Coordinates of C-alpha atoms in Angstrom, one line a residue:
M1 CA 63.5 120.5 127.3
Q2 CA 66.8 121.7 125.8
Q3 CA 67.3 120.5 122.6
P4 CA 70.9 118.7 121.8
N5 CA 71.7 120.8 118.9
A6 CA 70.4 123.7 116.9
I7 CA 69.3 121.5 113.9
L8 CA 66.8 119.8 116.2
A9 CA 65.5 123.0 117.7
C10 CA 65.0 124.5 113.7
F11 CA 62.2 121.5 113.4
D12 CA 59.6 122.0 116.2
P13 CA 57.3 120.4 115.3
P14 CA 59.2 117.5 113.6
P15 CA 58.4 116.9 109.9
K16 CA 55.6 114.7 108.7
L17 CA 56.4 111.9 106.2
T18 CA 53.4 109.8 105.2
V19 CA 53.5 105.9 105.2
A20 CA 52.2 104.1 102.1
R21 CA 48.7 102.2 103.2
E22 CA 50.1 98.9 101.9
R23 CA 53.5 99.0 104.0
G24 CA 51.5 100.3 107.4
D25 CA 51.4 96.9 109.2
S26 CA 55.0 96.7 110.2
I27 CA 54.5 99.9 112.4
S28 CA 51.1 98.9 113.6
R29 CA 53.1 95.6 114.8
R30 CA 55.9 97.9 116.7
H31 CA 58.4 97.0 114.3
P32 CA 61.4 99.3 114.6
W33 CA 62.4 99.7 111.2
V34 CA 60.7 101.6 108.4
F35 CA 62.4 101.3 104.7
T36 CA 62.5 103.6 102.3
Q37 CA 59.7 102.2 100.0
A38 CA 57.4 102.6 102.9
L39 CA 57.2 106.2 102.6
I40 CA 55.1 108.4 100.0
R41 CA 58.0 110.9 98.7
P42 CA 60.6 110.6 101.1
P43 CA 62.3 113.9 101.4
Q44 CA 65.9 114.1 100.4
N45 CA 67.2 117.3 102.2
L46 CA 66.4 116.7 106.0
P47 CA 69.6 116.4 108.2
Q48 CA 70.7 112.7 109.1
G49 CA 69.4 111.6 112.2
L50 CA 66.5 114.0 112.4
T51 CA 63.2 113.4 114.8
V52 CA 60.4 112.9 112.2
E53 CA 56.6 112.1 112.8
L54 CA 54.9 109.5 110.6
V55 CA 51.5 109.8 109.4
D56 CA 49.0 107.4 107.3
G57 CA 47.5 108.6 104.5
K58 CA 44.6 110.4 106.2
G59 CA 47.3 112.4 108.2
R60 CA 46.5 109.9 111.5
F61 CA 49.5 109.7 114.0
A62 CA 51.6 106.5 113.2
G63 CA 54.7 107.0 115.5
R64 CA 58.2 109.3 115.6
G65 CA 61.7 108.0 114.8
S66 CA 65.1 109.2 113.5
Y67 CA 65.1 109.9 109.6
N68 CA 68.4 108.8 107.3
C69 CA 67.5 109.6 103.7
D70 CA 71.1 108.1 103.0
S71 CA 70.0 104.5 104.5
R72 CA 67.4 101.8 103.3
I73 CA 65.9 102.2 106.7
A74 CA 64.8 105.4 106.2
V75 CA 63.3 105.7 110.1
R76 CA 64.3 104.0 113.2
M77 CA 61.3 104.4 115.6
L78 CA 61.6 105.8 118.9
S79 CA 57.6 106.0 120.0
Y80 CA 54.1 104.9 119.0
D81 CA 52.6 107.3 121.6
P82 CA 51.2 110.4 120.2
D83 CA 51.8 112.0 123.5
E84 CA 55.4 111.0 124.2
L85 CA 58.2 113.3 122.4
V86 CA 61.7 112.5 121.3
T87 CA 63.7 114.7 124.0
E88 CA 67.1 114.4 125.8
E89 CA 64.8 112.7 128.7
L90 CA 63.5 110.3 126.6
W91 CA 67.2 109.0 125.6
A92 CA 68.2 109.5 129.3
R93 CA 65.4 107.4 130.7
R94 CA 65.7 104.6 128.4
I95 CA 69.1 104.2 129.0
A96 CA 68.7 104.1 132.7
E97 CA 66.0 101.8 132.6
A98 CA 68.0 99.5 130.3
V99 CA 71.2 100.0 132.6
G100 CA 68.9 99.1 135.6
R101 CA 67.5 95.7 133.8
R102 CA 71.4 94.4 134.1
A103 CA 72.1 95.5 137.8
A104 CA 72.2 92.2 139.0
L105 CA 74.6 90.8 136.4
A106 CA 77.2 92.8 138.2
T107 CA 79.6 90.6 140.7
A108 CA 82.9 90.0 141.8
D109 CA 83.5 87.1 139.0
T110 CA 81.8 89.2 136.4
D111 CA 82.3 92.9 135.3
A112 CA 82.0 92.8 131.7
Y113 CA 78.7 92.7 130.0
R114 CA 76.2 94.7 127.7
L115 CA 74.4 97.3 129.2
V116 CA 72.4 98.6 126.0
F117 CA 71.3 96.5 122.9
S118 CA 70.1 98.9 120.3
E119 CA 66.4 98.4 119.1
N120 CA 66.2 95.5 121.6
D121 CA 66.2 98.1 124.4
L122 CA 63.9 100.6 122.3
L123 CA 67.0 102.6 121.6
P124 CA 68.0 102.3 117.9
G125 CA 71.5 102.2 117.0
L126 CA 73.0 102.4 120.4
I127 CA 75.5 99.6 122.0
V128 CA 76.7 100.3 125.1
D129 CA 78.8 97.5 126.9
R130 CA 80.6 97.7 130.5
Y131 CA 84.2 96.6 130.6
G132 CA 84.9 96.7 134.5
D133 CA 85.5 100.6 135.2
Y134 CA 85.3 101.7 131.6
V135 CA 82.3 101.9 129.4
V136 CA 82.1 101.4 126.0
F137 CA 79.4 102.8 123.3
Q138 CA 78.5 102.6 119.8
A139 CA 76.5 105.2 117.9
L140 CA 75.8 103.1 114.9
S141 CA 72.7 104.8 113.3
A142 CA 72.2 108.8 112.1
G143 CA 69.6 109.0 115.1
A144 CA 72.1 107.9 117.9
S145 CA 74.8 109.7 116.4
L146 CA 72.7 113.0 116.6
W147 CA 71.9 112.3 120.0
R148 CA 75.5 111.4 121.0
D149 CA 76.2 114.0 123.6
T150 CA 73.0 113.2 125.4
I151 CA 74.1 109.6 125.5
A152 CA 77.6 110.5 126.8
R153 CA 76.0 112.8 129.7
A154 CA 73.4 110.3 130.5
L155 CA 76.1 107.2 130.7
V156 CA 78.5 109.2 132.8
A157 CA 75.9 110.2 135.3
M158 CA 74.4 106.7 135.6
C159 CA 77.5 104.3 135.2
Q160 CA 80.3 106.6 136.9
P161 CA 83.1 105.0 134.9
K162 CA 86.7 105.8 135.1
G163 CA 86.7 106.4 131.3
L164 CA 84.0 106.6 128.7
F165 CA 85.0 105.5 125.1
E166 CA 83.2 105.8 121.9
R167 CA 83.8 102.9 119.1
S168 CA 81.5 104.1 116.3
D169 CA 83.7 102.5 113.7
G170 CA 81.5 99.2 112.8
D171 CA 80.9 98.7 109.1
D172 CA 77.3 99.1 109.3
R173 CA 78.0 102.9 110.4
R174 CA 79.3 103.6 107.1
Q175 CA 77.8 101.1 104.3
H176 CA 74.6 101.4 105.8
E177 CA 74.1 105.0 107.5
G178 CA 76.7 107.1 105.4
L179 CA 78.3 108.3 108.5
E180 CA 82.2 108.6 108.9
P181 CA 84.0 106.3 112.0
T182 CA 84.4 108.2 115.3
V183 CA 86.7 106.6 117.9
G184 CA 87.9 108.1 121.3
T185 CA 87.9 108.8 124.4
V186 CA 84.4 111.1 125.4
Y187 CA 85.3 111.3 129.0
G188 CA 87.7 110.4 131.8
E189 CA 90.6 108.7 131.7
D190 CA 91.7 107.0 128.1
P191 CA 91.8 103.3 128.6
P192 CA 95.0 101.2 128.8
D193 CA 95.7 99.3 125.6
H194 CA 94.8 95.8 127.0
L195 CA 91.9 96.2 129.5
L196 CA 91.7 93.3 132.4
I197 CA 88.3 92.3 132.7
H198 CA 86.4 89.2 134.4
Q199 CA 83.9 86.7 133.2
D200 CA 82.9 83.6 135.6
G201 CA 85.9 84.1 137.7
L202 CA 88.4 84.1 134.6
S203 CA 90.5 87.1 133.7
F204 CA 90.9 88.4 130.2
A205 CA 92.9 91.3 128.7
V206 CA 90.6 93.1 126.2
D207 CA 91.4 95.8 123.6
I208 CA 88.5 98.2 123.6
R209 CA 90.2 100.7 121.3
A210 CA 90.6 98.5 118.3
G211 CA 89.6 94.9 119.0
H212 CA 86.6 93.1 117.5
K213 CA 83.4 94.5 118.4
T214 CA 83.8 96.6 121.5
G215 CA 86.8 94.7 122.3
F216 CA 85.3 91.4 123.6
Y217 CA 82.6 88.7 122.9
L218 CA 80.4 89.4 125.3
D219 CA 77.2 87.6 123.9
Q220 CA 79.3 84.2 124.3
R221 CA 79.3 84.3 128.1
Q222 CA 76.9 81.8 129.0
N223 CA 77.8 79.7 125.8
R224 CA 81.4 79.4 126.8
R225 CA 80.3 77.9 130.3
A226 CA 77.8 75.3 128.3
V227 CA 80.5 74.4 125.8
A228 CA 83.2 73.8 128.9
A229 CA 80.7 71.4 130.5
Y230 CA 81.8 69.0 127.5
C231 CA 85.6 69.4 128.1
Q232 CA 86.8 67.9 130.9
G233 CA 89.6 65.5 129.6
A234 CA 88.8 66.5 126.1
E235 CA 91.2 67.3 123.4
V236 CA 89.6 70.6 122.0
L237 CA 89.9 72.5 118.6
N238 CA 88.9 76.2 119.3
G239 CA 88.4 77.5 115.9
F240 CA 88.2 81.3 115.4
S241 CA 89.7 81.4 118.6
Y242 CA 90.4 85.3 118.9
S243 CA 91.6 86.4 122.1
G244 CA 90.6 82.9 123.6
G245 CA 87.3 82.9 125.4
F246 CA 86.3 79.4 124.5
G247 CA 89.7 78.2 125.0
V248 CA 90.3 79.3 128.3
Y249 CA 87.1 78.2 129.5
A250 CA 87.3 74.5 128.3
A251 CA 91.0 74.5 129.5
A252 CA 89.6 75.9 133.0
A253 CA 87.1 73.0 132.8
G254 CA 89.9 70.6 132.8
A255 CA 90.6 70.1 128.9
S256 CA 93.7 67.7 128.0
S257 CA 94.7 69.9 125.3
V258 CA 93.2 72.8 123.4
V259 CA 94.2 73.9 119.5
H260 CA 93.8 77.6 119.5
L261 CA 93.1 78.6 115.6
D262 CA 92.7 82.3 114.1
S263 CA 93.8 83.9 111.2
S264 CA 95.1 86.8 113.2
G265 CA 98.9 86.9 114.6
P266 CA 97.8 89.7 117.2
A267 CA 95.0 88.1 118.3
L268 CA 96.7 84.6 119.1
E269 CA 99.2 86.5 120.8
L270 CA 96.4 88.0 122.9
C271 CA 95.1 84.6 123.3
R272 CA 98.4 82.9 124.7
D273 CA 98.4 85.9 126.9
N274 CA 94.9 85.1 128.3
V275 CA 95.7 81.4 128.6
E276 CA 98.8 82.1 130.6
R277 CA 97.4 84.9 132.6
N278 CA 94.7 82.3 134.1
G279 CA 97.1 79.5 134.9
V280 CA 95.0 76.9 133.2
G281 CA 96.4 73.5 132.8
G282 CA 96.4 71.1 129.5
E283 CA 98.8 71.7 126.3
H284 CA 98.3 74.8 124.1
E285 CA 98.7 75.0 120.7
Y286 CA 98.5 78.3 118.8
L287 CA 97.9 78.0 114.5
C288 CA 97.9 81.3 112.7
D289 CA 95.8 80.5 109.3
N290 CA 92.7 80.2 107.6
A291 CA 90.3 78.3 109.1
F292 CA 89.1 76.6 106.2
G293 CA 92.8 75.5 105.0
A294 CA 93.6 75.0 108.5
L295 CA 90.8 72.3 109.2
R296 CA 91.9 70.5 105.9
A297 CA 95.6 70.5 107.1
L298 CA 94.7 68.9 110.4
R299 CA 92.4 66.2 108.7
E300 CA 95.5 65.2 106.5
A301 CA 97.8 65.2 109.3
G302 CA 95.4 62.8 111.1
R303 CA 94.1 64.8 114.0
M304 CA 91.4 64.1 115.9
F305 CA 89.4 65.8 118.5
D306 CA 87.1 65.6 121.4
V307 CA 85.3 69.0 121.2
A308 CA 85.3 71.2 118.1
V309 CA 83.8 74.7 118.7
L310 CA 83.5 76.9 115.9
D311 CA 82.5 80.8 116.4
P312 CA 83.1 82.4 112.8
P313 CA 82.6 86.0 112.0
K314 CA 79.5 86.9 110.0
F315 CA 79.1 85.2 106.9
A316 CA 75.9 87.3 105.7
S317 CA 75.2 90.8 106.2
A318 CA 72.4 90.8 104.0
K319 CA 69.6 88.4 102.5
A320 CA 71.5 89.0 99.2
H321 CA 74.7 87.0 100.5
L322 CA 72.4 83.6 102.2
D323 CA 73.8 81.4 99.5
K324 CA 77.2 82.0 99.9
A325 CA 76.9 82.1 103.5
T326 CA 75.1 78.7 103.6
R327 CA 77.7 77.0 101.6
G328 CA 80.4 78.6 103.9
Y329 CA 78.6 77.1 106.9
K330 CA 78.3 74.0 105.1
E331 CA 82.2 73.7 104.4
L332 CA 83.3 74.4 107.7
N333 CA 81.3 72.3 109.6
L334 CA 81.7 69.5 107.4
S335 CA 85.5 69.7 107.8
A336 CA 84.9 70.5 111.7
L337 CA 82.9 67.1 111.7
K338 CA 85.7 65.1 110.0
L339 CA 88.0 66.1 113.1
L340 CA 85.7 64.6 115.7
R341 CA 86.1 61.3 117.2
R342 CA 82.8 59.3 117.6
G343 CA 81.2 60.6 120.9
G344 CA 83.0 64.0 119.9
V345 CA 80.8 67.4 120.5
L346 CA 80.5 70.2 117.8
A347 CA 79.8 73.4 119.3
T348 CA 78.8 75.4 116.3
F349 CA 77.6 79.2 116.0
S350 CA 76.4 81.8 113.5
C351 CA 76.3 85.6 114.1
S352 CA 74.9 86.6 110.8
G353 CA 71.6 88.3 111.6
A354 CA 70.0 87.4 108.2
M355 CA 70.8 83.9 108.7
E356 CA 67.7 82.6 110.2
R357 CA 68.0 79.8 112.9
H358 CA 66.4 77.1 110.5
L359 CA 68.7 77.7 107.5
F360 CA 71.7 77.7 109.9
Y361 CA 70.8 74.4 111.2
R362 CA 70.0 72.7 107.6
A363 CA 73.6 73.9 106.8
V364 CA 74.8 72.0 109.8
A365 CA 72.4 68.9 109.1
E366 CA 73.7 69.1 105.4
A367 CA 77.4 68.8 106.4
A368 CA 76.5 66.0 108.8
K369 CA 74.9 64.4 106.0
D370 CA 77.9 64.6 103.9
A371 CA 80.3 63.5 106.5
G372 CA 78.2 60.2 106.7
R373 CA 77.8 61.3 110.8
D374 CA 74.7 61.1 112.9
L375 CA 74.5 64.4 115.3
L376 CA 72.3 64.5 118.4
V377 CA 71.6 68.0 119.2
E378 CA 71.8 68.4 123.0
A379 CA 71.6 72.2 123.6
E380 CA 69.9 74.9 121.2
L381 CA 72.3 78.2 122.2
G382 CA 71.6 81.9 121.9
H383 CA 71.9 85.3 123.6
P384 CA 72.7 85.9 127.2
S385 CA 69.9 87.9 129.4
D386 CA 72.0 91.2 128.4
H387 CA 71.4 90.4 124.8
P388 CA 68.0 90.3 125.1
T389 CA 65.4 90.1 121.8
L390 CA 62.7 92.4 121.5
L391 CA 59.6 90.4 120.2
S392 CA 58.3 92.7 117.4
F393 CA 62.0 92.7 116.2
P394 CA 63.1 89.2 115.2
E395 CA 66.1 90.7 113.5
G396 CA 67.8 91.2 116.8
S397 CA 68.2 87.6 117.4
Y398 CA 71.4 87.5 115.5
L399 CA 73.3 84.7 117.3
K400 CA 72.4 80.9 117.0
G401 CA 74.4 78.0 117.9
L402 CA 74.2 74.1 118.5
I403 CA 75.8 71.7 120.6
A404 CA 75.8 68.4 119.0
R405 CA 77.0 65.1 119.5
V406 CA 78.4 62.8 117.1
V407 CA 76.6 59.5 117.8

């Protein structure tokens, strides 16, 4: 099998790295991350993303993965089978399998969804999303970056997009992998500034060039449906509205009014466009402000709502940030609860991977206690089927949410 570049061709067989005996349990459990401290004398002179072979202290095979000496996650595992080599064929086959698992999602009503979800699809560091006729990918690890050309060829062959666009510009790529951002068209046509997609029959303009994540929060699709079921005739507060996902769904379900709140003026303009594009009814108000201050101002103004949606950005990117993040979630939910009528509904989310579900629930419970409200949890929310979680990789379950009623 031809290697994707000269660097890999120079390391055949791959270098062997020894795993400390007391650190081998995670590999035996097929966890895809091996941290630097788990390796005995990790080398500092290997190219980023190079395939390495892990062995135990007796030289017995443990697995193969992509190595990065600049990351605290030194190896991202790709195989635990001694007979399975890391080749172009492996990457292309796993991409094909991941895309195939989503085949049933493509309908006339929905043409935007995730195709590859990194470690959860056994492709560490690779994110791929479909937006109608365009495909967007992110190579967020050194290994995925090294196999970038192989990834691009496989996606073009399997998805046959009008254009393939790279958005390898996430903060984690620079901060945790030591890689520079890479953004641009890889194949076919450049995407329009605002690409039109469809979710559940609703239309949204998406900025895949510079929008949040790869352009849209595809992971909230089923949760928008769940929240919309509570919105008929309701006055809705759509916190952290971005381009209007929850607000448009709420209005389409018959909300009497929606307040869209976001700190970004351009995001609110896109939100306004999406509201108008869908021709949804109800009154719509657009507030450009910091959420914490805006919620207090709404309370001081005597505003009350039937439904409040909180979908903030990541508060904790690492466990070291958990205490501060917990305080932030508590304060945010406390402010929202004070704006809800009795019988009102709070739909609240955390996308912080480091924030475990029970810690997030505790923060919401503390907020309810301080607000003097009793909350009845009617639904626990998470990822849609195109964002699966590998059972041996609990870190992949980053999105958690609650629909809770004030009783």
